[in-house]
Coordinates of C-alpha atoms in Angstrom, one line a residue:
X1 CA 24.4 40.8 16.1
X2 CA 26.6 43.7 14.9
X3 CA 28.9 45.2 17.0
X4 CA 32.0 47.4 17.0
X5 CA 33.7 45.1 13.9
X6 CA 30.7 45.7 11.6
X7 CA 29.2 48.9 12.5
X8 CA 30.3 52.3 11.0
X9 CA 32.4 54.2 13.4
X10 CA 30.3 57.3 11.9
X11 CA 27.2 57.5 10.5
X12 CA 25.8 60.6 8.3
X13 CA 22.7 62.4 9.6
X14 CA 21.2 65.0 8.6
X15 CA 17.3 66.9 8.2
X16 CA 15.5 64.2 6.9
X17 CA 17.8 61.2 6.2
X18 CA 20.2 59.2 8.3
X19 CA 22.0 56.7 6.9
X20 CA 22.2 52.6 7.7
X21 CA 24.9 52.2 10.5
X22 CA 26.1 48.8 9.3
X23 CA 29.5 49.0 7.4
X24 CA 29.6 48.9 3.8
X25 CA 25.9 49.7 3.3
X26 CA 24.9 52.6 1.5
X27 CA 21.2 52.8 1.9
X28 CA 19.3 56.0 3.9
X29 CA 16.3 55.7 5.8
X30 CA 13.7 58.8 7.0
X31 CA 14.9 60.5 10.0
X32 CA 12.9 59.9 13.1
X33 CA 12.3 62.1 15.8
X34 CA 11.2 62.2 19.6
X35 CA 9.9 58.4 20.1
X36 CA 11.7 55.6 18.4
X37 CA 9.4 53.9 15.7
X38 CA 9.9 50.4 14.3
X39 CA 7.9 51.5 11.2
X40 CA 8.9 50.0 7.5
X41 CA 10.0 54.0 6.8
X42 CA 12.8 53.8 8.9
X43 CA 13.8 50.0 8.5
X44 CA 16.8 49.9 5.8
X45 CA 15.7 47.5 2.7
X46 CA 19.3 45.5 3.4
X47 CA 20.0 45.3 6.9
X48 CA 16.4 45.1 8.5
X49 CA 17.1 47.3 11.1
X50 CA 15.1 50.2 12.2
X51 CA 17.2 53.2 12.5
X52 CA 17.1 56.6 14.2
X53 CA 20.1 59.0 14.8
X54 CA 21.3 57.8 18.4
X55 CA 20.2 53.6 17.8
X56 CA 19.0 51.3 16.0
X57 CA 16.7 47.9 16.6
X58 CA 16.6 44.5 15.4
X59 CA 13.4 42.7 13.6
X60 CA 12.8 40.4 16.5
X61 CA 14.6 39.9 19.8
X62 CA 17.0 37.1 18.8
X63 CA 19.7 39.0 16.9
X64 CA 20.1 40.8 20.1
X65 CA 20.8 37.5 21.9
X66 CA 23.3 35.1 22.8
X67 CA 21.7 31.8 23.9
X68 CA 18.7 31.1 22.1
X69 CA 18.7 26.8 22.5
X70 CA 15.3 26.0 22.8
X71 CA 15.1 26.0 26.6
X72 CA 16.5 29.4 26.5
X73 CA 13.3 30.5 24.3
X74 CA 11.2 28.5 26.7
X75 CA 12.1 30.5 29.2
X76 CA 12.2 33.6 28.0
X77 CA 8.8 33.2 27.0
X78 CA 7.9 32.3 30.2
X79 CA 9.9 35.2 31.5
X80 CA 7.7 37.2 29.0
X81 CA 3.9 36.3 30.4
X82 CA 5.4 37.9 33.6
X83 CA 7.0 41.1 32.5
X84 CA 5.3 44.4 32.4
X85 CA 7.5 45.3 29.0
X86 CA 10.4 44.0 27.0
X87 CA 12.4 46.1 24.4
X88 CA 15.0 43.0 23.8
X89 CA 15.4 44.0 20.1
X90 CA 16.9 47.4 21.1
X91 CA 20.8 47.7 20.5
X92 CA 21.0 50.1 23.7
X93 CA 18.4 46.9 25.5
X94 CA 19.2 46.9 29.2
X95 CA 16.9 43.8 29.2
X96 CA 19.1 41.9 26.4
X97 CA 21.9 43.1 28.4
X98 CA 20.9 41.5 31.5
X99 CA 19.4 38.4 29.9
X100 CA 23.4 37.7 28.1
X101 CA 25.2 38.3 31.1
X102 CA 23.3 36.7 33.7
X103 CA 22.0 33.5 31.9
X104 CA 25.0 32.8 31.0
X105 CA 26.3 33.1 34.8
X106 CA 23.1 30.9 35.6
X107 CA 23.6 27.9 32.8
X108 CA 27.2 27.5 33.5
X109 CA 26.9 27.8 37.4
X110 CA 29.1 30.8 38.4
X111 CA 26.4 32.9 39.6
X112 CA 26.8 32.4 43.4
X113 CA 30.9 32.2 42.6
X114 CA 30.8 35.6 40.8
X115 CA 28.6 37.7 43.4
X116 CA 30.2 36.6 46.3
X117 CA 33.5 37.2 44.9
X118 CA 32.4 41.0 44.0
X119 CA 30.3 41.4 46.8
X120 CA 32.8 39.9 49.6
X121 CA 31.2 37.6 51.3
X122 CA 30.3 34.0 50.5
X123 CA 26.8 33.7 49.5
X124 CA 26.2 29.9 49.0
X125 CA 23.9 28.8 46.1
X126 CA 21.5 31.2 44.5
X127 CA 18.4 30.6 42.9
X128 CA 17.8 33.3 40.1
X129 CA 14.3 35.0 39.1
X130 CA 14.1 36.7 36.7
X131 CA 12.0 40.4 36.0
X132 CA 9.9 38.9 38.7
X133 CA 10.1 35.2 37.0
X134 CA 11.4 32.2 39.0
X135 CA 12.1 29.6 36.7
X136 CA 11.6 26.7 39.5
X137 CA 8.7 27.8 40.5
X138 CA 7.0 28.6 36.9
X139 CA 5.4 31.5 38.2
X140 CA 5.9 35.2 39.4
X141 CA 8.3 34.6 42.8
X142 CA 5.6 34.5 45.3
X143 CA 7.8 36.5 47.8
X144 CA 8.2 39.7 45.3
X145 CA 3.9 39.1 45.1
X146 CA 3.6 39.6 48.5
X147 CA 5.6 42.4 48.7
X148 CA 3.8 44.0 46.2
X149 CA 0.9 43.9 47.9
X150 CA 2.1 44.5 51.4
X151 CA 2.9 48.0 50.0
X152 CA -0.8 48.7 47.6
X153 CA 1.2 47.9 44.3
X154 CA -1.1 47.2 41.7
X155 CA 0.5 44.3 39.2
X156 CA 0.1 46.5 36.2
X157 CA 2.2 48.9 38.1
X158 CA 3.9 47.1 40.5
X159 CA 8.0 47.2 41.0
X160 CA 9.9 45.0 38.9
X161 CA 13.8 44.2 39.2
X162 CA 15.5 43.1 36.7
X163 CA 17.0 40.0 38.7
X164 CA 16.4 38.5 42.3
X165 CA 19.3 36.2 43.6
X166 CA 18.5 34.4 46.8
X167 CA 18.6 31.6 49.6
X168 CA 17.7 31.1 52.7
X169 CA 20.3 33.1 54.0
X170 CA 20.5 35.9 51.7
X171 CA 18.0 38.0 49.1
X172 CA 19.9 40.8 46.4
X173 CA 17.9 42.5 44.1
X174 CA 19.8 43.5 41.1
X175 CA 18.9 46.9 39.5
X176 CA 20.7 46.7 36.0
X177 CA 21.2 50.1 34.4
X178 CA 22.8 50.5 30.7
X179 CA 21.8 54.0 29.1
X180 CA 19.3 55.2 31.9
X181 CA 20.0 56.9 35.5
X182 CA 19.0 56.4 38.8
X183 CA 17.1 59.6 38.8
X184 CA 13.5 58.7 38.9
X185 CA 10.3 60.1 40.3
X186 CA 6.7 59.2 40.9
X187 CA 4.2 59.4 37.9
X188 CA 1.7 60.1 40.8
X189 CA 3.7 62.1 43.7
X190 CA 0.4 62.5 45.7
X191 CA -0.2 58.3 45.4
X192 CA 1.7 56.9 48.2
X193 CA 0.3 53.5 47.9
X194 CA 1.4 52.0 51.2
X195 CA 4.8 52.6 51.2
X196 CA 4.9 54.3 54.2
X197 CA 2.7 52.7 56.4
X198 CA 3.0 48.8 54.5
X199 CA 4.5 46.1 56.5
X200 CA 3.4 48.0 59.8
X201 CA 5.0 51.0 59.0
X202 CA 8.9 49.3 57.8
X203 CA 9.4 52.6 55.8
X204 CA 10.5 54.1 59.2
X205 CA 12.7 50.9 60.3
X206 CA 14.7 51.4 56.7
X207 CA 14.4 55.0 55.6
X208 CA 16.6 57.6 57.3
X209 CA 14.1 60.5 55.4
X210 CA 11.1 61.3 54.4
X211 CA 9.1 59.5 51.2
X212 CA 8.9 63.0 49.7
X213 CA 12.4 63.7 49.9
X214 CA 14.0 60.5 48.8
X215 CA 11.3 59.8 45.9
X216 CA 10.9 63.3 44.3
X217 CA 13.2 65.9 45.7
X218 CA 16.8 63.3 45.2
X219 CA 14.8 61.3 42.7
X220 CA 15.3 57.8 44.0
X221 CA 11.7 56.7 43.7
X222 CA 12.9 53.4 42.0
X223 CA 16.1 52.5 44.8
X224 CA 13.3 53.7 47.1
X225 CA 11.0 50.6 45.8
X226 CA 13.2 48.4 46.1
X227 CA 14.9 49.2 49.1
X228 CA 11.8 48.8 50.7
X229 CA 10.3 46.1 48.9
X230 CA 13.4 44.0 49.1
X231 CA 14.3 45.1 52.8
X232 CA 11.0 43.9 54.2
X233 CA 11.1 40.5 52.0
X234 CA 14.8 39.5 53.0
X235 CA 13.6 40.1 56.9
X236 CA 10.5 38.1 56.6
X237 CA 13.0 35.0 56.8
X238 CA 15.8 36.8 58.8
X239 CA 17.7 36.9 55.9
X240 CA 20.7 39.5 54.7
X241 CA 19.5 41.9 52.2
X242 CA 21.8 43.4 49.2
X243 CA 20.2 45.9 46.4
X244 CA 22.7 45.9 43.7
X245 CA 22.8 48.8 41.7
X246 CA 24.7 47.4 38.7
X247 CA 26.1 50.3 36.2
X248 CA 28.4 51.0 33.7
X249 CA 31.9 52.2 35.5
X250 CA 31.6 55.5 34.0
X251 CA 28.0 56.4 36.0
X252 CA 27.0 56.8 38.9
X253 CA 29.9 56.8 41.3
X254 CA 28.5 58.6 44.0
X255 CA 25.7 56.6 44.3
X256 CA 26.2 55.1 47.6
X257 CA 26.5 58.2 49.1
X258 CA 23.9 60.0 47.1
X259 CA 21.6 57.2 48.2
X260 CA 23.1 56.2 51.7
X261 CA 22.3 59.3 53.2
X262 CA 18.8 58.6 53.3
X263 CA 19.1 54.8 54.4
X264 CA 19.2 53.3 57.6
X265 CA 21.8 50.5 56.7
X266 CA 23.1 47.9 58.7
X267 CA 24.9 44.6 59.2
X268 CA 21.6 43.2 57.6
X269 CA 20.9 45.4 55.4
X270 CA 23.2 47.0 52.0
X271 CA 23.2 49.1 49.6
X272 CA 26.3 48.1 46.9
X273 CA 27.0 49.8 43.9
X274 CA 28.4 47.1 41.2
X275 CA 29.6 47.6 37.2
X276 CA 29.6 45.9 34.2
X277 CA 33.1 45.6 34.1
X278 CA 33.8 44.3 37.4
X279 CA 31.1 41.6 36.2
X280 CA 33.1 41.3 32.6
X281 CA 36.5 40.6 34.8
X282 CA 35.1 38.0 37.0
X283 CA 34.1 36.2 33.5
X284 CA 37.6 36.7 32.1
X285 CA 39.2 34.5 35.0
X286 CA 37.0 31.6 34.5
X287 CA 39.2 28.8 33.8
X288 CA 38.9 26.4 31.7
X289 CA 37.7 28.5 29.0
X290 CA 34.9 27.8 26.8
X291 CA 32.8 29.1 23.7
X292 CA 30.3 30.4 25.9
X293 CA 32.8 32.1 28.0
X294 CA 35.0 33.6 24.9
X295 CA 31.7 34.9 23.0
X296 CA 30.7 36.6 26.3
X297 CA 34.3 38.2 26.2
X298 CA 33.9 39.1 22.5
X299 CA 30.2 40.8 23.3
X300 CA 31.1 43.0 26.2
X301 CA 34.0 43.8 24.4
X302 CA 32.6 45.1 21.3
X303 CA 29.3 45.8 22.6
X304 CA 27.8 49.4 20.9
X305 CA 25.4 52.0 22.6
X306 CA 24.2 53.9 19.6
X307 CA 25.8 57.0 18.3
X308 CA 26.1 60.2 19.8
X309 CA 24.9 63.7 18.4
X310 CA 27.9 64.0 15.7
X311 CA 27.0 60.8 14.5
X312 CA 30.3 59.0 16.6
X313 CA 29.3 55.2 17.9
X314 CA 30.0 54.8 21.3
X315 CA 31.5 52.0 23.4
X316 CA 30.1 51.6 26.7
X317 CA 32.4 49.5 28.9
X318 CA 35.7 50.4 30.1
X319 CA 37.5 46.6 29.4
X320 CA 40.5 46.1 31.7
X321 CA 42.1 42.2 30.1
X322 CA 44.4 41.7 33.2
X323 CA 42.5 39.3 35.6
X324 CA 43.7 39.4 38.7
X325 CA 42.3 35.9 39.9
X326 CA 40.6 32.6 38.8
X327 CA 37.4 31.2 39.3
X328 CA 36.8 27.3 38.9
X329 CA 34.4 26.6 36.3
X330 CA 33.5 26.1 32.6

């Protein structure tokens, strides 16, 4: 995986040719425009990598990945027959992001430790799905199915968060953003499916506005989703609900207002913005230590986002080393 030690800190671009990012490489590759292409043209002869001005992707997923054992490849193939898309090989992957931070969490059993700790409240043991997933189950998680079609989702079209963390006490949907925003908006404005009158009418219980106004004029369609999808799930067993927006540190700080104004929350019901970095310090105060742990470290630490428009890589994470507590574990 490269990474802030062995990528160029600047990388020449110009007309037609960019050069390979990797450090003490020399080859150029066509310049590629508009939508990325992982086309031999633009794959340097050394490296491997398909390059474009802003980022650059790996041959196959698992030089973007850090646990790869064979059960981790299992599942992720599982994981895969489920997903609407995967882009895993990207450097800027949200997806690859996700899967490094939050298996890890998973195998070594600090996922319930961690998000209770960040979101204030103790949670009790988790189960973890995955982009729909649920590893226990071996299937898509029956509850998100249902939701789905409580509210006229088709499965080709159908919302998909990146994680699901839950009991019988307690459902969060985790929305995981890296390079993208939460400003999104109907393909279809005029298609409502059933989100307003699904689950006998529970837009109106959780929605403080209109459809219209949260999904196209703030361009929330996706928080709207799941807010509603994950609302209506969560109360199906009396259960707290939490959607996690997790974001770099940098973005989106308003969101809770931004997106609070036009939710009806309440002692059941949240809406919490979370970062990467909060995530990355809760990791550094695991004690013992381990490999797994200390490569985690290493990758958030050096972790890359492509290069800006003068050819400058950018870091993405703000990475405070000070913990300020401990969590049991290994």
């Amino acid at each position: 995986m490269y990474d802030a030690r062995t990528l160029k800190p600047h990388i020449l671009v110009d007309a037609t040719h960019v050069e390979c990012p990797v450090r003490g490489c020399s080859q150029k590759v066509a310049r590629q425009r508009k939508v990325f292409q992982a086309a031999p043209r633009f794959q340097c002869p050394e490296h491997h990598i398909y390059i474009s001005p802003s980022t650059f992707e790996y041959p196959t997923d698992l030089e973007n990945l850090l646990w790869k054992d064979e059960q981790d490849m299992s599942l992720l193939q599982s994981i895969k027959g489920s997903k609407r898309e995967t882009r895993m090989a990207r450097d800027n992957s949200e997806d690859a992001l996700s899967w490094n931070v939050f298996r890890y969490l998973e195998k070594k059993g600090h996922l319930s430790a961690i998000l209770s700790c960040i979101i204030g409240r103790d949670l009790g043991a988790l189960q973890l799905v995955y982009w729909s997933y649920s590893p226990v189950l071996e299937r898509a998680w029956p509850e998100l199915t249902a939701a789905r079609q409580e509210f006229g989702e088709h499965l080709q079209r159908s919302s998909e968060p990146d994680l699901i963390a839950f009991n019988d006490k307690a459902v969060l949907l985790i929305e995981a953003k890296f390079t993208a925003s939460n400003e999104t908006t109907a393909t279809d404005p005029e298609n409502q499916k059933k989100y307003v009158t699904g689950g006998n009418n529970w837009y109106h219980q959780v929605f403080a506005s209109d459809y219209d106004v949260v999904a196209n004029e703030a361009r929330k369609y996706e928080l709207l989703r799941f807010w509603l999808l994950g609302s209506w799930i969560a109360a199906q067993g009396e259960r707290e609900f939490y959607l996690v927006n997790l974001v770099r540190s940098e973005c989106e700080q308003a969101i809770e207002q931004l997106f609070g104004r036009h939710t009806k929350a309440n002692a059941q019901r949240h809406f919490v913005r979370v970062t990467w970095e909060e995530i990355y310090q809760r990791i550094a105060e695991i004690r013992p230590s381990s490999v797994e742990r200390d490569s985690l470290l290493e990758y958030f630490e050096y972790k890359t986002v492509g290069y800006d428009q003068l050819g400058e890589l950018r870091r993405p994470f703000s990475i405070s080393k000070d913990p300020i507590a401990s969590v049991d574990g290994g």
